[in-house]
PDB file of C-alpha atoms and ligand atoms in Angstrom:
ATOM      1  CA  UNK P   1       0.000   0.000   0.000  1.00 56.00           C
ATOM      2  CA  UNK P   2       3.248   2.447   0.983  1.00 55.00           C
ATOM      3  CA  UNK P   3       4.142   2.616  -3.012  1.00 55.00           C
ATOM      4  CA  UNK P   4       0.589   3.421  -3.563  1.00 56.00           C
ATOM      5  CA  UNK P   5       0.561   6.610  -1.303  1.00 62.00           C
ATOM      6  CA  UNK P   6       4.087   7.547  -1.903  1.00 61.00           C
ATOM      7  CA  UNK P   7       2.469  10.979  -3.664  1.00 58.00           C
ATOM      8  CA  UNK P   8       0.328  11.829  -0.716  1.00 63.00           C
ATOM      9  CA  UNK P   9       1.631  14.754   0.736  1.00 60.00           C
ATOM     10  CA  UNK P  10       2.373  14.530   4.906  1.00 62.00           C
ATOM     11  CA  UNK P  11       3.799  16.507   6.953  1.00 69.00           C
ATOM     12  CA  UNK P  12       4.389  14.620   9.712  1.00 76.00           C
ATOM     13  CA  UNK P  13       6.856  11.491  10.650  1.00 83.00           C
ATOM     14  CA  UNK P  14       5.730   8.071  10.971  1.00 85.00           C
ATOM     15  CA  UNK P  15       4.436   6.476  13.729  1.00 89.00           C
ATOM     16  CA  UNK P  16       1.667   9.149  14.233  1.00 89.00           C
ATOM     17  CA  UNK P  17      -1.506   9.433  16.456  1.00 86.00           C
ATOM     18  CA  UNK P  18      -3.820  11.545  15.442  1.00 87.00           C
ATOM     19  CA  UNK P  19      -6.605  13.153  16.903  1.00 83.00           C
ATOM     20  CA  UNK P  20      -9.512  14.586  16.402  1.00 82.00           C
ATOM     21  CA  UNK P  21     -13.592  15.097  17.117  1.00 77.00           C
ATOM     22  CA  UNK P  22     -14.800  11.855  14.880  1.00 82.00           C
ATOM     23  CA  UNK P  23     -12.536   9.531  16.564  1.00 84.00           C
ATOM     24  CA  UNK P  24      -7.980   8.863  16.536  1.00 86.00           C
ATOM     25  CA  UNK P  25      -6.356   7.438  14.076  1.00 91.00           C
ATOM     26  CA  UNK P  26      -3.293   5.974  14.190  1.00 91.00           C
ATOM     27  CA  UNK P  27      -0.226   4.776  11.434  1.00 92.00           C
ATOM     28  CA  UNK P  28       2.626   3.074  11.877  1.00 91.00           C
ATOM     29  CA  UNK P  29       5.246   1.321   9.677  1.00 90.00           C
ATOM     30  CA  UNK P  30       4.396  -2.202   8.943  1.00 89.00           C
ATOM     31  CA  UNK P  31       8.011  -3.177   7.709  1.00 89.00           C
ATOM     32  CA  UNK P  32      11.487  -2.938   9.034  1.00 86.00           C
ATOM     33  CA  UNK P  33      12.286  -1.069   5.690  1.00 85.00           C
ATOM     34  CA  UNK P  34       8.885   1.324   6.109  1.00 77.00           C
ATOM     35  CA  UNK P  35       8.008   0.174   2.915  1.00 82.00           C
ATOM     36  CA  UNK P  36       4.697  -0.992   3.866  1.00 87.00           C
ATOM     37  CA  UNK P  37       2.171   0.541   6.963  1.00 88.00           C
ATOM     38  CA  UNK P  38      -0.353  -0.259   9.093  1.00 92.00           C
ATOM     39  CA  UNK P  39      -3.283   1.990  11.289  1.00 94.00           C
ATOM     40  CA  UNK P  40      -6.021   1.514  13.040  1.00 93.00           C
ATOM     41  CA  UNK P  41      -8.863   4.061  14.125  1.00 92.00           C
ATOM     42  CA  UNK P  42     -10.107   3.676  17.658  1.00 86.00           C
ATOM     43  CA  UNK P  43     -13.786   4.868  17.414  1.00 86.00           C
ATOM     44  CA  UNK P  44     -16.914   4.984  19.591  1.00 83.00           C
ATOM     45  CA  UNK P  45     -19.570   2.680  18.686  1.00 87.00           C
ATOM     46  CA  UNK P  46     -22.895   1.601  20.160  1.00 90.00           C
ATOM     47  CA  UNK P  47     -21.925  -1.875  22.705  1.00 91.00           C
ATOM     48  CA  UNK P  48     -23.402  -5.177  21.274  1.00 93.00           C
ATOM     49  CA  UNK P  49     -23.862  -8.519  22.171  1.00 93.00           C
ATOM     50  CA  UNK P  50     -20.784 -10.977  21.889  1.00 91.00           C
ATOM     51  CA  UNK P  51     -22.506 -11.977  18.604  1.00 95.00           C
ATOM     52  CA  UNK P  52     -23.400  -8.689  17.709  1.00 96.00           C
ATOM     53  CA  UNK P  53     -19.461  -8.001  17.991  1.00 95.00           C
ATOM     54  CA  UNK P  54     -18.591 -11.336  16.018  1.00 95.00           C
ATOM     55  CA  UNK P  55     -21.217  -9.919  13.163  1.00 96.00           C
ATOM     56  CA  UNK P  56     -19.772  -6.502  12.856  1.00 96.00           C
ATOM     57  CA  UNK P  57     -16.181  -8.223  12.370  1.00 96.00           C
ATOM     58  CA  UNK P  58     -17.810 -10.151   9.543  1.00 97.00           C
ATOM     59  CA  UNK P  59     -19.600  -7.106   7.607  1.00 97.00           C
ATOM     60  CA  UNK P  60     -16.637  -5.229   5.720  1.00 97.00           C
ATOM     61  CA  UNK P  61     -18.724  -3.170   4.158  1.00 96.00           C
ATOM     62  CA  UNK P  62     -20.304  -2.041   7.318  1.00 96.00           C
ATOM     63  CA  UNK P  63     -16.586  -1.329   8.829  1.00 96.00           C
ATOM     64  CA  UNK P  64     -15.531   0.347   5.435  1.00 95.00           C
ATOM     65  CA  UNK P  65     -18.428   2.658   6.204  1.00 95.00           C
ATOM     66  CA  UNK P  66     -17.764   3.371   9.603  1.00 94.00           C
ATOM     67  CA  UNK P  67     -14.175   4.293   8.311  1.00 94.00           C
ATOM     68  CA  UNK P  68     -15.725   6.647   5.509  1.00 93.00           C
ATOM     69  CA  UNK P  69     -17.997   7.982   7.995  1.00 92.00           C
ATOM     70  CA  UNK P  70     -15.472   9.475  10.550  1.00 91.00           C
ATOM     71  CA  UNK P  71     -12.544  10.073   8.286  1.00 92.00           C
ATOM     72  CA  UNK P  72     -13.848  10.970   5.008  1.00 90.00           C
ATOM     73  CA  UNK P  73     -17.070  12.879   5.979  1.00 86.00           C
ATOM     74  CA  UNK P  74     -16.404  13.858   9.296  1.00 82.00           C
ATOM     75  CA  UNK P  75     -13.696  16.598  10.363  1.00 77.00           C
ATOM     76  CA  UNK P  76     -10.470  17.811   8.662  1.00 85.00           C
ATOM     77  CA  UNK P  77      -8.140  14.740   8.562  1.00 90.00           C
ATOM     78  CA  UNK P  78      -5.086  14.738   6.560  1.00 90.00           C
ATOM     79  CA  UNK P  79      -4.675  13.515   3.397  1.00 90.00           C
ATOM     80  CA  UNK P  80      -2.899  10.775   4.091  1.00 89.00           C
ATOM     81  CA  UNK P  81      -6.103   9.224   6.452  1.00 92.00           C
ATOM     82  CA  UNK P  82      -8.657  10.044   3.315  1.00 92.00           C
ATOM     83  CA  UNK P  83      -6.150   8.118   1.104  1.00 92.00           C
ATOM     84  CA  UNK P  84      -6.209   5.120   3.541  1.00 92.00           C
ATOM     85  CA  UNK P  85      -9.747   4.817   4.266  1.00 93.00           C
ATOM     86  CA  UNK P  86     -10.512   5.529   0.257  1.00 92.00           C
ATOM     87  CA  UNK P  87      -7.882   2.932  -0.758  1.00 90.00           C
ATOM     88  CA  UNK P  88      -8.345   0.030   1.666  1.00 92.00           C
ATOM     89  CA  UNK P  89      -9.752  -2.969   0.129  1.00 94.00           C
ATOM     90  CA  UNK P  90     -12.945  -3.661   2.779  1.00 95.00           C
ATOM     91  CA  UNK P  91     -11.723  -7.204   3.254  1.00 95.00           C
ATOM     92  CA  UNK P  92      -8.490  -5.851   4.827  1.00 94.00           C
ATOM     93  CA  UNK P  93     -10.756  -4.188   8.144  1.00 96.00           C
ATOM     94  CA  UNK P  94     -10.855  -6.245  11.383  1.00 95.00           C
ATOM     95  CA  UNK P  95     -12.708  -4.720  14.316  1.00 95.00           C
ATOM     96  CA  UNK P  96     -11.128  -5.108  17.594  1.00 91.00           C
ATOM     97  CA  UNK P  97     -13.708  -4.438  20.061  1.00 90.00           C
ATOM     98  CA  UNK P  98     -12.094  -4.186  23.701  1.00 83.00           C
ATOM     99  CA  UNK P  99     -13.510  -6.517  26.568  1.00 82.00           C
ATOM    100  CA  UNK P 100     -12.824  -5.935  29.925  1.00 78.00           C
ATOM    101  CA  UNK P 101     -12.499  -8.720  32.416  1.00 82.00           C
ATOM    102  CA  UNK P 102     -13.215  -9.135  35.940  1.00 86.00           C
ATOM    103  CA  UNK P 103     -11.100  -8.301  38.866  1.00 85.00           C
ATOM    104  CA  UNK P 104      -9.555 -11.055  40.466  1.00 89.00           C
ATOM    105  CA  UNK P 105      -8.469 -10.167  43.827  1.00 88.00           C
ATOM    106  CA  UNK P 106      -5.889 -13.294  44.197  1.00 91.00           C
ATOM    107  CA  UNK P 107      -3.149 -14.339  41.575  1.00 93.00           C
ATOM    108  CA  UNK P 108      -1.730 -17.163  43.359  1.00 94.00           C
ATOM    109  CA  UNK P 109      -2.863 -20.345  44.706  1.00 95.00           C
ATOM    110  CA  UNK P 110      -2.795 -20.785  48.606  1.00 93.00           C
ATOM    111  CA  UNK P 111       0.803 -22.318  48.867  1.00 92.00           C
ATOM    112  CA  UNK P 112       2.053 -21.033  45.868  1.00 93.00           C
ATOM    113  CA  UNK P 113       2.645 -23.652  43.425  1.00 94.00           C
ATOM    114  CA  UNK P 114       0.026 -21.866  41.198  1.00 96.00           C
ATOM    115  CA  UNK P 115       0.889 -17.981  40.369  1.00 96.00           C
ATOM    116  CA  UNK P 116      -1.131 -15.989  36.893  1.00 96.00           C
ATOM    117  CA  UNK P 117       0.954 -13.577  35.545  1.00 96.00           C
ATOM    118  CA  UNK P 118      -0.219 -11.419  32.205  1.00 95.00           C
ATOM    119  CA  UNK P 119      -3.357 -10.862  31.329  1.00 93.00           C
ATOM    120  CA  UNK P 120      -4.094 -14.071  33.096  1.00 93.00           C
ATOM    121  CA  UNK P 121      -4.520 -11.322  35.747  1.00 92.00           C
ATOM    122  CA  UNK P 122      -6.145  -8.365  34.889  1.00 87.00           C
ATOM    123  CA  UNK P 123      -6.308  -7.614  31.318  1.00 87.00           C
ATOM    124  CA  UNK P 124      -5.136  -4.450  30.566  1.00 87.00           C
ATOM    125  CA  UNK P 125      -7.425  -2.211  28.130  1.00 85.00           C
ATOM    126  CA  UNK P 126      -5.040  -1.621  24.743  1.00 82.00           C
ATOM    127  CA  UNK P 127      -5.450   2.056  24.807  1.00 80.00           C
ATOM    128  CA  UNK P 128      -1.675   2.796  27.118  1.00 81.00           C
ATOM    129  CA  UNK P 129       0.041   0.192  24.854  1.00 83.00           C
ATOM    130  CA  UNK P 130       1.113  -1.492  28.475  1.00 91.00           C
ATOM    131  CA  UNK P 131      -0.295  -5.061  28.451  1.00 92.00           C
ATOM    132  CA  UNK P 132       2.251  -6.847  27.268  1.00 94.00           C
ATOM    133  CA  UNK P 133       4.703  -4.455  29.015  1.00 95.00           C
ATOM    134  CA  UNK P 134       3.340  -5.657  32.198  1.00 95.00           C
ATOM    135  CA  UNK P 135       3.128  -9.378  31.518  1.00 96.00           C
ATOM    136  CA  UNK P 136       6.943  -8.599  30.955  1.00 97.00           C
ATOM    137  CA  UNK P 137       7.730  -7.194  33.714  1.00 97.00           C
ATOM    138  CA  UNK P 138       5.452  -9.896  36.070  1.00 97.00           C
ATOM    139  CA  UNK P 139       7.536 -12.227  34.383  1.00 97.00           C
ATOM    140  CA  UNK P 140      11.019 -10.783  35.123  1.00 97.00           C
ATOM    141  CA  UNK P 141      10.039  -9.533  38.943  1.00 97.00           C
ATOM    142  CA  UNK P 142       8.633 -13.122  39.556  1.00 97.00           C
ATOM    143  CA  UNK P 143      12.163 -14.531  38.590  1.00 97.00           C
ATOM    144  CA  UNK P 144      13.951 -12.426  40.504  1.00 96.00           C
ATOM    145  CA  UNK P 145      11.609 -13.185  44.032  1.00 95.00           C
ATOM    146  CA  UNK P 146      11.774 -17.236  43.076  1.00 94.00           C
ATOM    147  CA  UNK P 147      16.023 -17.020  42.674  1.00 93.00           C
ATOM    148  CA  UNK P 148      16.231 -15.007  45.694  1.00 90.00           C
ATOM    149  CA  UNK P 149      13.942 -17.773  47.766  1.00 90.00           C
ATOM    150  CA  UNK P 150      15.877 -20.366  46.011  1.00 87.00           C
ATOM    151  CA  UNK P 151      18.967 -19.132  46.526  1.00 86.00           C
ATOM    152  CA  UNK P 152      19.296 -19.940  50.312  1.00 76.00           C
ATOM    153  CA  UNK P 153      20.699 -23.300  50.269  1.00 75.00           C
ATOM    154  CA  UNK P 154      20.154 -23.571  54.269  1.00 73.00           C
ATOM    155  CA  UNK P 155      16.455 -23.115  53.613  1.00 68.00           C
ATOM    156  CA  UNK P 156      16.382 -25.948  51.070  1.00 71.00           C
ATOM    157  CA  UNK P 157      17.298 -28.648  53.972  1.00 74.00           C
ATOM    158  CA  UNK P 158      13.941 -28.103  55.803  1.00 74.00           C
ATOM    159  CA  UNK P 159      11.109 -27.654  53.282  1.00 76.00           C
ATOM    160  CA  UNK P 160       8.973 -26.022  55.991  1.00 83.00           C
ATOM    161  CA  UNK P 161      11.433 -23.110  56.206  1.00 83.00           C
ATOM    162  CA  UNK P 162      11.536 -22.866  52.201  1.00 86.00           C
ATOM    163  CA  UNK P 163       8.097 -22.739  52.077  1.00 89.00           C
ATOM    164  CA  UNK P 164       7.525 -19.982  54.953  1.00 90.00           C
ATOM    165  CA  UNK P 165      10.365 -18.000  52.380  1.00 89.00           C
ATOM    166  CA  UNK P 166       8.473 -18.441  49.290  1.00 93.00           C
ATOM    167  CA  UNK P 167       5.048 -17.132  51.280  1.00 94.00           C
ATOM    168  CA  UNK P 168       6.793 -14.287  52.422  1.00 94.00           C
ATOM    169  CA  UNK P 169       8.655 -13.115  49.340  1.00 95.00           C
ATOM    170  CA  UNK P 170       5.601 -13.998  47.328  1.00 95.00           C
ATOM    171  CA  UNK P 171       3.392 -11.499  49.717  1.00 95.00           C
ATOM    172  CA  UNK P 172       5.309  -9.077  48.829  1.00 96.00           C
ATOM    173  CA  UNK P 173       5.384  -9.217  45.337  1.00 96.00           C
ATOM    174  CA  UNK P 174       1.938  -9.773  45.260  1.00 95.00           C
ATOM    175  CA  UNK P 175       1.390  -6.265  46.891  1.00 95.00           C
ATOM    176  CA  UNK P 176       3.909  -5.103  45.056  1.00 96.00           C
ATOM    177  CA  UNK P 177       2.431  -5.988  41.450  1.00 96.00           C
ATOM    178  CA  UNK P 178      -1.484  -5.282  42.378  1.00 94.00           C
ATOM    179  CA  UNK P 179      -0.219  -1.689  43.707  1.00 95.00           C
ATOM    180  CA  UNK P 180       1.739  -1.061  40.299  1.00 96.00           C
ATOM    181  CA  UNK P 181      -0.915  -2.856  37.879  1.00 94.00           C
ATOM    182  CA  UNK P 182      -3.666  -0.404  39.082  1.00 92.00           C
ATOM    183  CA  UNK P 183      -1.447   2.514  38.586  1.00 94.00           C
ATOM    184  CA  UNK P 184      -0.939   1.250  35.155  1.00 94.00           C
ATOM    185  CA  UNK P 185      -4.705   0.139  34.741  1.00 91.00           C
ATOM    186  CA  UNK P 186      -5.336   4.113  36.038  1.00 90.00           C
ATOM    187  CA  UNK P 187      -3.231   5.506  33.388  1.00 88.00           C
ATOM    188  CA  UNK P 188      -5.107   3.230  30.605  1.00 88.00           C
ATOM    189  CA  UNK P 189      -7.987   4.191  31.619  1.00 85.00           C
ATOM    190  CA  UNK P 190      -7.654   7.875  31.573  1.00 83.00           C
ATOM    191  CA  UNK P 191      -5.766   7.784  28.134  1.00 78.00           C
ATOM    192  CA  UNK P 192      -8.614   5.743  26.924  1.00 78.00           C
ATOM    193  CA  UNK P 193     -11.315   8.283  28.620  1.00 76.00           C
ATOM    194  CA  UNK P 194      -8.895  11.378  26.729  1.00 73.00           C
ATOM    195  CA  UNK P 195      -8.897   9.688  23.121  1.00 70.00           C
ATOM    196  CA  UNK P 196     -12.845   9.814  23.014  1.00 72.00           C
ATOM    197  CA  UNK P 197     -13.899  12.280  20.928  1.00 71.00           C
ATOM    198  CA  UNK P 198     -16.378  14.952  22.880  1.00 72.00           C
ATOM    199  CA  UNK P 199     -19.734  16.314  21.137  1.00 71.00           C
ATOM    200  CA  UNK P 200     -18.674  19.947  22.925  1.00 77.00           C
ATOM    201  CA  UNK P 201     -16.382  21.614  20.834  1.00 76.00           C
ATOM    202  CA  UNK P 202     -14.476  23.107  24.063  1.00 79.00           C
ATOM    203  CA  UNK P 203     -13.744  20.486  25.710  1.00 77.00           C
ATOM    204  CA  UNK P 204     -12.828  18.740  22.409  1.00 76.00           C
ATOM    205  CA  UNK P 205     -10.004  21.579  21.983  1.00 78.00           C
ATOM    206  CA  UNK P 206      -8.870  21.120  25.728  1.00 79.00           C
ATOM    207  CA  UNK P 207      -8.344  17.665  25.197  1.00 76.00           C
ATOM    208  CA  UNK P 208      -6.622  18.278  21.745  1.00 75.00           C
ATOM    209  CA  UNK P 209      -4.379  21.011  23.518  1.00 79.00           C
ATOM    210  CA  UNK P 210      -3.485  18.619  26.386  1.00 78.00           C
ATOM    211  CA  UNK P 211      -2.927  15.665  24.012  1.00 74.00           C
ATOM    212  CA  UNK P 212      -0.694  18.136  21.727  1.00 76.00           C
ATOM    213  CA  UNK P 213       1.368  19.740  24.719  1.00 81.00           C
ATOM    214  CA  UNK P 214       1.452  16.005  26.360  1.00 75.00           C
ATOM    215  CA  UNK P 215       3.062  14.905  23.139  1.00 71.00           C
TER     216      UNK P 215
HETATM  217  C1  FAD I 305      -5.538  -4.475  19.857  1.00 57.10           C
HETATM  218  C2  FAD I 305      -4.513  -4.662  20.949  1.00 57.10           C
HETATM  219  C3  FAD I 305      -3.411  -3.801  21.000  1.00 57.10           C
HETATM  220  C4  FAD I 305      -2.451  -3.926  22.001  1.00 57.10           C
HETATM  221  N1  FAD I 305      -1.379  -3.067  22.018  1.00 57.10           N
HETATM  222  C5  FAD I 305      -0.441  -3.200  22.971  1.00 57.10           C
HETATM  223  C6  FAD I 305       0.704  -2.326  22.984  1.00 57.10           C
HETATM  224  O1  FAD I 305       0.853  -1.429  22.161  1.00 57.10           O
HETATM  225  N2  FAD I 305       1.622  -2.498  23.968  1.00 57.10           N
HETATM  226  C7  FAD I 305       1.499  -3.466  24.914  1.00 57.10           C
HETATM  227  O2  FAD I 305       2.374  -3.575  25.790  1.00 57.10           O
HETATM  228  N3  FAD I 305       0.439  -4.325  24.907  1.00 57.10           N
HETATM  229  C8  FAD I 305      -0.524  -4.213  23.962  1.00 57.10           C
HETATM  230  N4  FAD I 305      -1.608  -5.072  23.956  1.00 57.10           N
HETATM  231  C9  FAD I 305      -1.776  -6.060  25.043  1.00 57.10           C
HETATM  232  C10 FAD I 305      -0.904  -7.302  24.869  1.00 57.10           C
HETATM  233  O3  FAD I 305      -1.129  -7.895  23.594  1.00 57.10           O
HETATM  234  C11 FAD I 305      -1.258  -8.303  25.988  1.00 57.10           C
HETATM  235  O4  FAD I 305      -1.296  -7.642  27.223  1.00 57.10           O
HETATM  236  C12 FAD I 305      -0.203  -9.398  26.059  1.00 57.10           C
HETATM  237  O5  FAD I 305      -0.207 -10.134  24.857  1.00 57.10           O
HETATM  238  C13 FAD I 305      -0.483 -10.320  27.246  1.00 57.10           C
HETATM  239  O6  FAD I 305       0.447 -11.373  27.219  1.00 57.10           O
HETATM  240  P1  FAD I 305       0.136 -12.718  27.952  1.00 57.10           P
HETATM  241  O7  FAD I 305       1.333 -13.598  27.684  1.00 57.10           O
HETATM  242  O8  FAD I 305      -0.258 -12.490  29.362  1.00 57.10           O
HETATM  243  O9  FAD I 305      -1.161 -13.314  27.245  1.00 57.10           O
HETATM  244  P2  FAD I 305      -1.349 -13.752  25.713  1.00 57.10           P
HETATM  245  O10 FAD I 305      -0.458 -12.968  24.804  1.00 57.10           O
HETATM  246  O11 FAD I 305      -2.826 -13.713  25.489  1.00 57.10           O
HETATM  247  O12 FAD I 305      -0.821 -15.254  25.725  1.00 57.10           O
HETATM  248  C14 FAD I 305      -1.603 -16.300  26.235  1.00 57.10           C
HETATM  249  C15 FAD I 305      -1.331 -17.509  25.360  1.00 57.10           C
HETATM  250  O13 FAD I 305      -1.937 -18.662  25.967  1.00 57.10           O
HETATM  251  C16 FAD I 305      -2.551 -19.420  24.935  1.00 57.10           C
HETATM  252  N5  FAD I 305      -3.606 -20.231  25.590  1.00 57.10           N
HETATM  253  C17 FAD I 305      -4.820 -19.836  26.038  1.00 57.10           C
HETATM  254  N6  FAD I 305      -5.471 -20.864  26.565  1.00 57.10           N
HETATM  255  C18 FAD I 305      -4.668 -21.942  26.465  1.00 57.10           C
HETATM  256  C19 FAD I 305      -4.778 -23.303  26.853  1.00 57.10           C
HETATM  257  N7  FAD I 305      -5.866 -23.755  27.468  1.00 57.10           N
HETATM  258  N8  FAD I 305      -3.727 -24.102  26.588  1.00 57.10           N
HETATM  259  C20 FAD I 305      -2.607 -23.650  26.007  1.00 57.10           C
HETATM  260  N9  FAD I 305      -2.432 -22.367  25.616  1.00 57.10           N
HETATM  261  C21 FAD I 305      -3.444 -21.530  25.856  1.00 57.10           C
HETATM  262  C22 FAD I 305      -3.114 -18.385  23.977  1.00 57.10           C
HETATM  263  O14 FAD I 305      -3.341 -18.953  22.714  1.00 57.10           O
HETATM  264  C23 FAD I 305      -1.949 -17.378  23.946  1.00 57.10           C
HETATM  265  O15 FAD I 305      -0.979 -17.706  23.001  1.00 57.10           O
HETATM  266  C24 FAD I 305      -2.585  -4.965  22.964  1.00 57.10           C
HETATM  267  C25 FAD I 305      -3.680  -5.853  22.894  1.00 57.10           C
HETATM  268  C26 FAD I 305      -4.639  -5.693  21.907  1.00 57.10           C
HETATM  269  C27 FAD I 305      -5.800  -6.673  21.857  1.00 57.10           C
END
């Protein structure tokens, strides 16, 4: 598709977010070379059913539409979003509705032999680009707290006293990961709350002017 848009003027560098009052729009390079792209438009939609979800996936016309709607009709977008909505083959659209899950209050099985990390735990909405950041960083603070409590070879002798270790590291990295996830899941959530468009024009050029001086 790059080759394709090569003449359509831009003036800004790649990735981009853009925002505006029908919805954000997004475009990224696709390829290590750049030679191909990618975006995706996060838009506001009326909530369905799962299988009213599973239906809209299915209609690419209907998605093409919704895509024409916002970007072609709607607003002052670039030229570079018309192009990509006008030149998108419909059977290229996915939609990616966002679910969210409910809270689980404990990670780990009583003794610990059992511990979620990832999304496994709370499911982070996509809007701060941090899910798979945290299930990262679960991972790599989990090994740390398991080599320290295996580390002790004294411990390893009685497995009552190995186990007591494991509890108590494991508390704490349990309070340790629900305290940052929820700052994380905070952040999401307010960067998701800021990328909706508003119907009042004032607000929608406070949030524009906070996005911009954000950026
Ligand atoms: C549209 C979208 C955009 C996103 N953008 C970002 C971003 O920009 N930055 C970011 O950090 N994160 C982003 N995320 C979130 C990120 O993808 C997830 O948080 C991350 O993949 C979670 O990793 P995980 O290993 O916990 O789970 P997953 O990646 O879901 O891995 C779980 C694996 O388990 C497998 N599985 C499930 N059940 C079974 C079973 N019974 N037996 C065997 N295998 C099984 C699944 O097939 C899957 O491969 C985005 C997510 C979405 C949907």
């Amino acid at each position: 598709m790059a080759s394709e848009l090569e003449a359509v003027e831009h003036r800004f560098a790649l990735p981009a977010m853009l925002f505006g009052d029908s919805g954000s729009f997004t475009i990224m390079p696709a390829s290590s070379s750049a030679d191909e792209i990618g975006y995706f438009a996060t838009l506001e939609v009326e909530d369905r059913d799962r299988l009213g979800w599973d239906m809209l996936g299915d209609n690419k016309e209907e998605l093409a539409s919704m895509l024409s709607d916002r970007f072609l009709f709607k607003g002052k977008w670039p030229e570079l979003v018309t192009a990509l909505c006008r030149k998108s083959p419909p059977d290229s659209l996915t939609s990616w509705p966002f679910f969210s899950v409910p809270h689980l209050s404990d990670w780990s099985s009583k003794i610990y032999r059992v511990i979620l990390i990832g999304d496994a735990t709370q499911a982070i909405p996509p809007t701060g680009g941090q899910g798979a950041a945290m299930a990262l960083e679960d991972a790599e603070t989990l090994v740390y707290v398991l080599a320290e409590v295996f580390a002790d070879d004294n411990a390893k002798q009685v497995p009552s006293a190995q186990d007591q270790r494991l509890a108590y590291y494991m508390r704490r990295w349990d309070e340790h990961r629900h305290a940052r996830i929820a700052k994380v899941l905070d952040f999401t959530t307010k960067n998701g709350t800021l990328r909706k468009s508003s119907p009042h024009f004032y607000e929608q050029a406070a949030k524009e002017w906070l996005i911009w001086t954000a950026f």
